[in-house]
CSV table of C-alpha atoms in Angstrom, one decimal:
chain,number,residue,atom,x,y,z
A,1,MET,CA,69.4,194.4,59.5
A,2,THR,CA,67.4,195.2,56.4
A,3,ALA,CA,69.2,198.2,54.9
A,4,GLN,CA,72.6,197.7,53.4
A,5,LEU,CA,75.5,198.8,55.5
A,6,THR,CA,78.5,200.7,54.1
A,7,LEU,CA,82.1,199.9,55.2
A,8,ILE,CA,84.5,202.8,54.7
A,9,SER,CA,87.8,201.2,53.9
A,10,HIS,CA,91.4,201.5,52.9
A,11,HIS,CA,92.9,198.8,50.7
A,12,LEU,CA,95.7,197.9,53.1
A,13,CYS,CA,94.2,198.5,56.5
A,14,PRO,CA,94.2,195.4,58.7
A,15,TYR,CA,91.5,196.9,61.0
A,16,VAL,CA,89.2,197.3,58.0
A,17,GLN,CA,89.8,193.6,57.2
A,18,ARG,CA,88.6,192.6,60.6
A,19,ALA,CA,85.3,194.3,60.0
A,20,ALA,CA,85.0,192.9,56.5
A,21,ILE,CA,85.6,189.4,57.7
A,22,ALA,CA,83.0,189.8,60.5
A,23,LEU,CA,80.5,191.1,58.0
A,24,SER,CA,81.1,188.2,55.6
A,25,GLU,CA,81.0,185.6,58.4
A,26,LYS,CA,77.7,187.0,59.6
A,27,GLY,CA,76.3,186.9,56.0
A,28,VAL,CA,75.5,190.6,56.1
A,29,ALA,CA,75.3,192.3,52.7
A,30,PHE,CA,77.4,195.5,52.6
A,31,GLN,CA,79.0,197.8,50.2
A,32,ARG,CA,82.5,199.0,50.4
A,33,VAL,CA,84.0,202.5,49.8
A,34,HIS,CA,87.7,202.8,49.7
A,35,ILE,CA,89.4,206.2,50.5
A,36,ASP,CA,92.9,207.5,50.2
A,37,LEU,CA,94.2,208.1,53.7
A,38,ALA,CA,96.9,210.3,52.3
A,39,ASP,CA,94.2,212.6,50.8
A,40,LYS,CA,91.2,212.2,53.1
A,41,PRO,CA,87.9,213.5,51.6
A,42,ASP,CA,86.1,216.2,53.5
A,43,TRP,CA,83.0,214.1,53.9
A,44,PHE,CA,85.1,211.4,55.6
A,45,LEU,CA,86.6,213.9,58.0
A,46,THR,CA,83.2,215.2,58.9
A,47,ILE,CA,81.9,211.8,60.0
A,48,SER,CA,85.1,210.2,61.4
A,49,PRO,CA,86.0,211.5,64.9
A,50,LEU,CA,89.5,209.9,64.7
A,51,ALA,CA,90.0,210.4,61.0
A,52,LYS,CA,90.6,206.7,60.7
A,53,VAL,CA,89.1,203.7,59.0
A,54,PRO,CA,87.1,201.6,59.3
A,55,LEU,CA,83.8,203.3,59.6
A,56,LEU,CA,80.5,201.5,59.3
A,57,ARG,CA,77.6,203.6,58.0
A,58,VAL,CA,74.3,202.2,59.4
A,59,PRO,CA,71.1,203.5,57.8
A,60,GLN,CA,68.4,204.6,60.1
A,61,GLU,CA,64.8,205.7,59.5
A,62,GLU,CA,66.1,209.2,59.4
A,63,GLY,CA,69.7,209.7,58.4
A,64,GLU,CA,72.3,207.2,59.5
A,65,ALA,CA,74.5,206.2,62.4
A,66,VAL,CA,78.3,206.0,61.9
A,67,LEU,CA,80.3,203.5,64.0
A,68,PHE,CA,84.1,203.9,64.3
A,69,GLU,CA,86.8,201.6,65.7
A,70,SER,CA,87.0,198.0,64.3
A,71,SER,CA,86.4,196.4,67.7
A,72,VAL,CA,83.2,198.4,68.2
A,73,ILE,CA,82.0,197.5,64.7
A,74,CYS,CA,82.7,193.8,65.3
A,75,GLU,CA,80.9,193.8,68.6
A,76,TYR,CA,77.9,195.6,67.1
A,77,LEU,CA,77.7,193.0,64.4
A,78,GLU,CA,77.9,190.2,66.9
A,79,GLU,CA,75.0,191.7,68.9
A,80,THR,CA,72.7,192.6,66.0
A,81,ALA,CA,73.4,190.4,63.0
A,82,PRO,CA,72.2,186.8,62.4
A,83,GLY,CA,74.6,184.1,61.4
A,84,ALA,CA,77.2,182.1,63.4
A,85,LYS,CA,78.3,183.5,66.7
A,86,LEU,CA,81.8,184.9,66.6
A,87,HIS,CA,82.2,185.2,70.4
A,88,PRO,CA,82.0,182.3,72.9
A,89,SER,CA,78.8,182.2,75.0
A,90,ASP,CA,80.7,181.7,78.2
A,91,PRO,CA,81.5,185.1,79.8
A,92,LEU,CA,85.0,184.1,81.0
A,93,THR,CA,86.0,182.6,77.6
A,94,ARG,CA,84.5,185.6,75.8
A,95,ALA,CA,86.6,188.0,78.0
A,96,ARG,CA,89.7,185.9,77.3
A,97,HIS,CA,89.0,186.2,73.6
A,98,ARG,CA,88.7,190.0,73.9
A,99,GLY,CA,92.1,190.0,75.6
A,100,TRP,CA,93.7,188.1,72.7
A,101,MET,CA,92.1,190.5,70.2
A,102,GLU,CA,94.0,193.3,72.0
A,103,PHE,CA,97.1,191.2,71.9
A,104,GLY,CA,96.7,191.0,68.1
A,105,SER,CA,96.5,194.8,68.1
A,106,SER,CA,99.8,194.9,69.9
A,107,ILE,CA,101.3,192.7,67.2
A,108,LEU,CA,100.1,195.2,64.6
A,109,SER,CA,101.9,198.0,66.4
A,110,ASP,CA,105.2,196.0,66.1
A,111,LEU,CA,104.4,195.2,62.5
A,112,TRP,CA,103.9,198.8,61.6
A,113,LEU,CA,107.5,199.6,62.5
A,114,PHE,CA,108.7,196.3,61.1
A,115,GLU,CA,107.4,197.2,57.6
A,116,THR,CA,108.1,200.9,57.6
A,117,THR,CA,111.4,201.4,59.3
A,118,GLN,CA,114.4,202.4,57.2
A,119,ASP,CA,116.8,201.3,59.9
A,120,THR,CA,118.0,197.7,59.9
A,121,ALA,CA,118.6,197.7,63.6
A,122,THR,CA,115.0,198.6,64.3
A,123,LEU,CA,113.9,196.0,61.8
A,124,GLU,CA,115.8,193.3,63.8
A,125,ILE,CA,114.4,194.6,67.1
A,126,LYS,CA,110.9,194.4,65.8
A,127,GLY,CA,111.5,191.0,64.3
A,128,ARG,CA,112.6,189.7,67.7
A,129,ALA,CA,109.5,191.3,69.3
A,130,LEU,CA,107.2,189.6,66.7
A,131,ARG,CA,108.9,186.2,67.2
A,132,SER,CA,108.4,186.6,71.0
A,133,LYS,CA,104.7,187.5,70.6
A,134,PHE,CA,104.0,184.7,68.2
A,135,ALA,CA,105.7,182.3,70.6
A,136,THR,CA,103.2,183.5,73.3
A,137,VAL,CA,100.4,182.8,70.8
A,138,GLU,CA,101.8,179.3,70.1
A,139,ALA,CA,101.4,178.4,73.8
A,140,ALA,CA,97.8,179.5,73.9
A,141,LEU,CA,96.7,177.6,70.8
A,142,GLY,CA,95.0,174.2,70.9
A,143,ASP,CA,94.6,171.7,68.1
A,144,GLY,CA,92.8,174.1,65.8
A,145,PRO,CA,92.1,174.7,63.0
A,146,TYR,CA,91.1,178.0,64.5
A,147,PHE,CA,92.0,179.8,67.7
A,148,SER,CA,89.3,178.1,69.8
A,149,GLY,CA,89.1,174.9,67.9
A,150,ALA,CA,86.5,174.2,65.2
A,151,ASP,CA,84.6,177.5,65.5
A,152,PHE,CA,85.8,180.6,63.7
A,153,SER,CA,85.8,183.6,66.1
A,154,LEU,CA,86.6,187.3,66.2
A,155,VAL,CA,90.1,186.4,67.4
A,156,ASP,CA,90.6,184.7,64.0
A,157,ALA,CA,89.3,187.8,62.3
A,158,VAL,CA,91.9,189.8,64.1
A,159,PHE,CA,94.9,187.5,63.3
A,160,ALA,CA,94.0,186.7,59.7
A,161,PRO,CA,95.1,190.2,58.4
A,162,ILE,CA,98.3,189.9,60.5
A,163,PHE,CA,99.3,186.7,58.8
A,164,ARG,CA,98.4,188.1,55.4
A,165,TYR,CA,101.3,190.5,55.7
A,166,PHE,CA,103.7,187.6,55.7
A,167,ASP,CA,102.5,186.2,52.5
A,168,LEU,CA,104.5,189.0,50.9
A,169,PHE,CA,107.2,189.4,53.6
A,170,ASP,CA,108.1,185.8,53.2
A,171,CYS,CA,108.8,186.4,49.5
A,172,ILE,CA,111.3,189.1,50.4
A,173,SER,CA,113.3,187.3,53.1
A,174,ASP,CA,112.9,184.7,55.7
A,175,HIS,CA,113.2,186.3,59.1
A,176,GLY,CA,112.4,183.1,61.0
A,177,ILE,CA,109.5,184.7,62.8
A,178,PHE,CA,107.4,181.5,62.7
A,179,ASP,CA,110.3,179.0,63.2
A,180,GLY,CA,109.4,176.2,65.5
A,181,LEU,CA,105.8,177.5,65.9
A,182,SER,CA,103.9,174.6,64.3
A,183,ARG,CA,100.5,175.5,65.7
A,184,VAL,CA,100.8,179.1,64.6
A,185,ARG,CA,101.8,177.9,61.1
A,186,ALA,CA,98.8,175.6,60.9
A,187,TRP,CA,96.5,178.3,62.1
A,188,ARG,CA,97.9,180.8,59.6
A,189,GLN,CA,97.3,178.2,56.8
A,190,ALA,CA,93.7,177.6,57.9
A,191,LEU,CA,92.9,181.3,58.0
A,192,SER,CA,94.4,182.0,54.6
A,193,ALA,CA,92.0,179.5,53.1
A,194,ARG,CA,88.9,180.9,54.8
A,195,PRO,CA,86.5,182.5,52.1
A,196,SER,CA,85.8,185.5,54.3
A,197,VAL,CA,89.5,186.2,54.8
A,198,VAL,CA,90.3,185.8,51.1
A,199,ALA,CA,87.5,188.3,50.2
A,200,ALA,CA,88.6,190.9,52.8
A,201,VAL,CA,91.0,192.5,50.4
A,202,THR,CA,91.1,193.3,46.7
A,203,GLU,CA,93.1,191.0,44.3
A,204,ASP,CA,95.8,193.6,44.0
A,205,TYR,CA,96.6,193.7,47.7
A,206,PRO,CA,100.1,192.3,47.2
A,207,GLU,CA,101.0,194.9,44.6
A,208,ARG,CA,99.6,197.7,46.8
A,209,LEU,CA,101.5,196.4,49.8
A,210,MET,CA,104.8,196.3,47.8
A,211,ALA,CA,104.2,199.8,46.5
A,212,PHE,CA,103.7,200.9,50.1
A,213,LEU,CA,107.0,199.4,51.2
A,214,LYS,CA,108.8,201.1,48.3
A,215,ARG,CA,107.3,204.5,49.1
A,216,HIS,CA,108.7,204.1,52.7
A,217,ASP,CA,112.1,202.9,51.4
A,218,ALA,CA,111.6,200.0,53.9
A,219,ALA,CA,114.6,198.3,55.3
A,220,LEU,CA,112.6,195.1,54.9
A,221,LEU,CA,113.1,195.4,51.1
A,222,LYS,CA,116.9,195.4,51.5
A,223,THR,CA,117.1,192.1,53.5
A,224,GLY,CA,116.6,189.7,50.6
A,225,LYS,CA,115.4,189.3,47.0
A,226,ILE,CA,111.8,188.9,45.8
A,227,ALA,CA,111.1,185.3,45.1
A,228,ALA,CA,110.4,184.5,41.4
């Protein structure tokens, strides 16, 4: 890769964060363009088949190629970029990792309702679903610090943005989602300190996420008080 890549982003999107983390871990220079998903520009709709972020604009000799879907972008980087490998070399282990990446996406589906619902009953239902899924993750983890041990992988890139939500959520109320999950807690802490994870969002991410919750009149905000 000689020409600089462009990652089309949204400040809060966890799927964008996956791609940003992978780019950073690979040591690939890239520029970032944030868009407003509530007011999508025409140029974005022209090049995004699903009208979603992330997109990766890849310069070519003539024009450019545009990749969409975070998993596709991450796999492309793994196949073409130098730097540390983010997938295991063993085919069976690699397939297993891809399965856990999909499991992470299923957690994000639950998280979407957990953070946006205005109904306290739905909030509790999704809280239980999240606790159950993280318990499943707990059983799959080893001694860490990362999902597969000492080596950072694309599974870590998927889960780091998931855990980031709870940096704010935990300041609102303790829903006990990680109670008794010592390995998940240690993994979360290790990921939060990883430079690529820290750099995957702008410094005002917590304020933007709080504003998002307020715009949705989220039931989550009514379950406790913001910590001082």
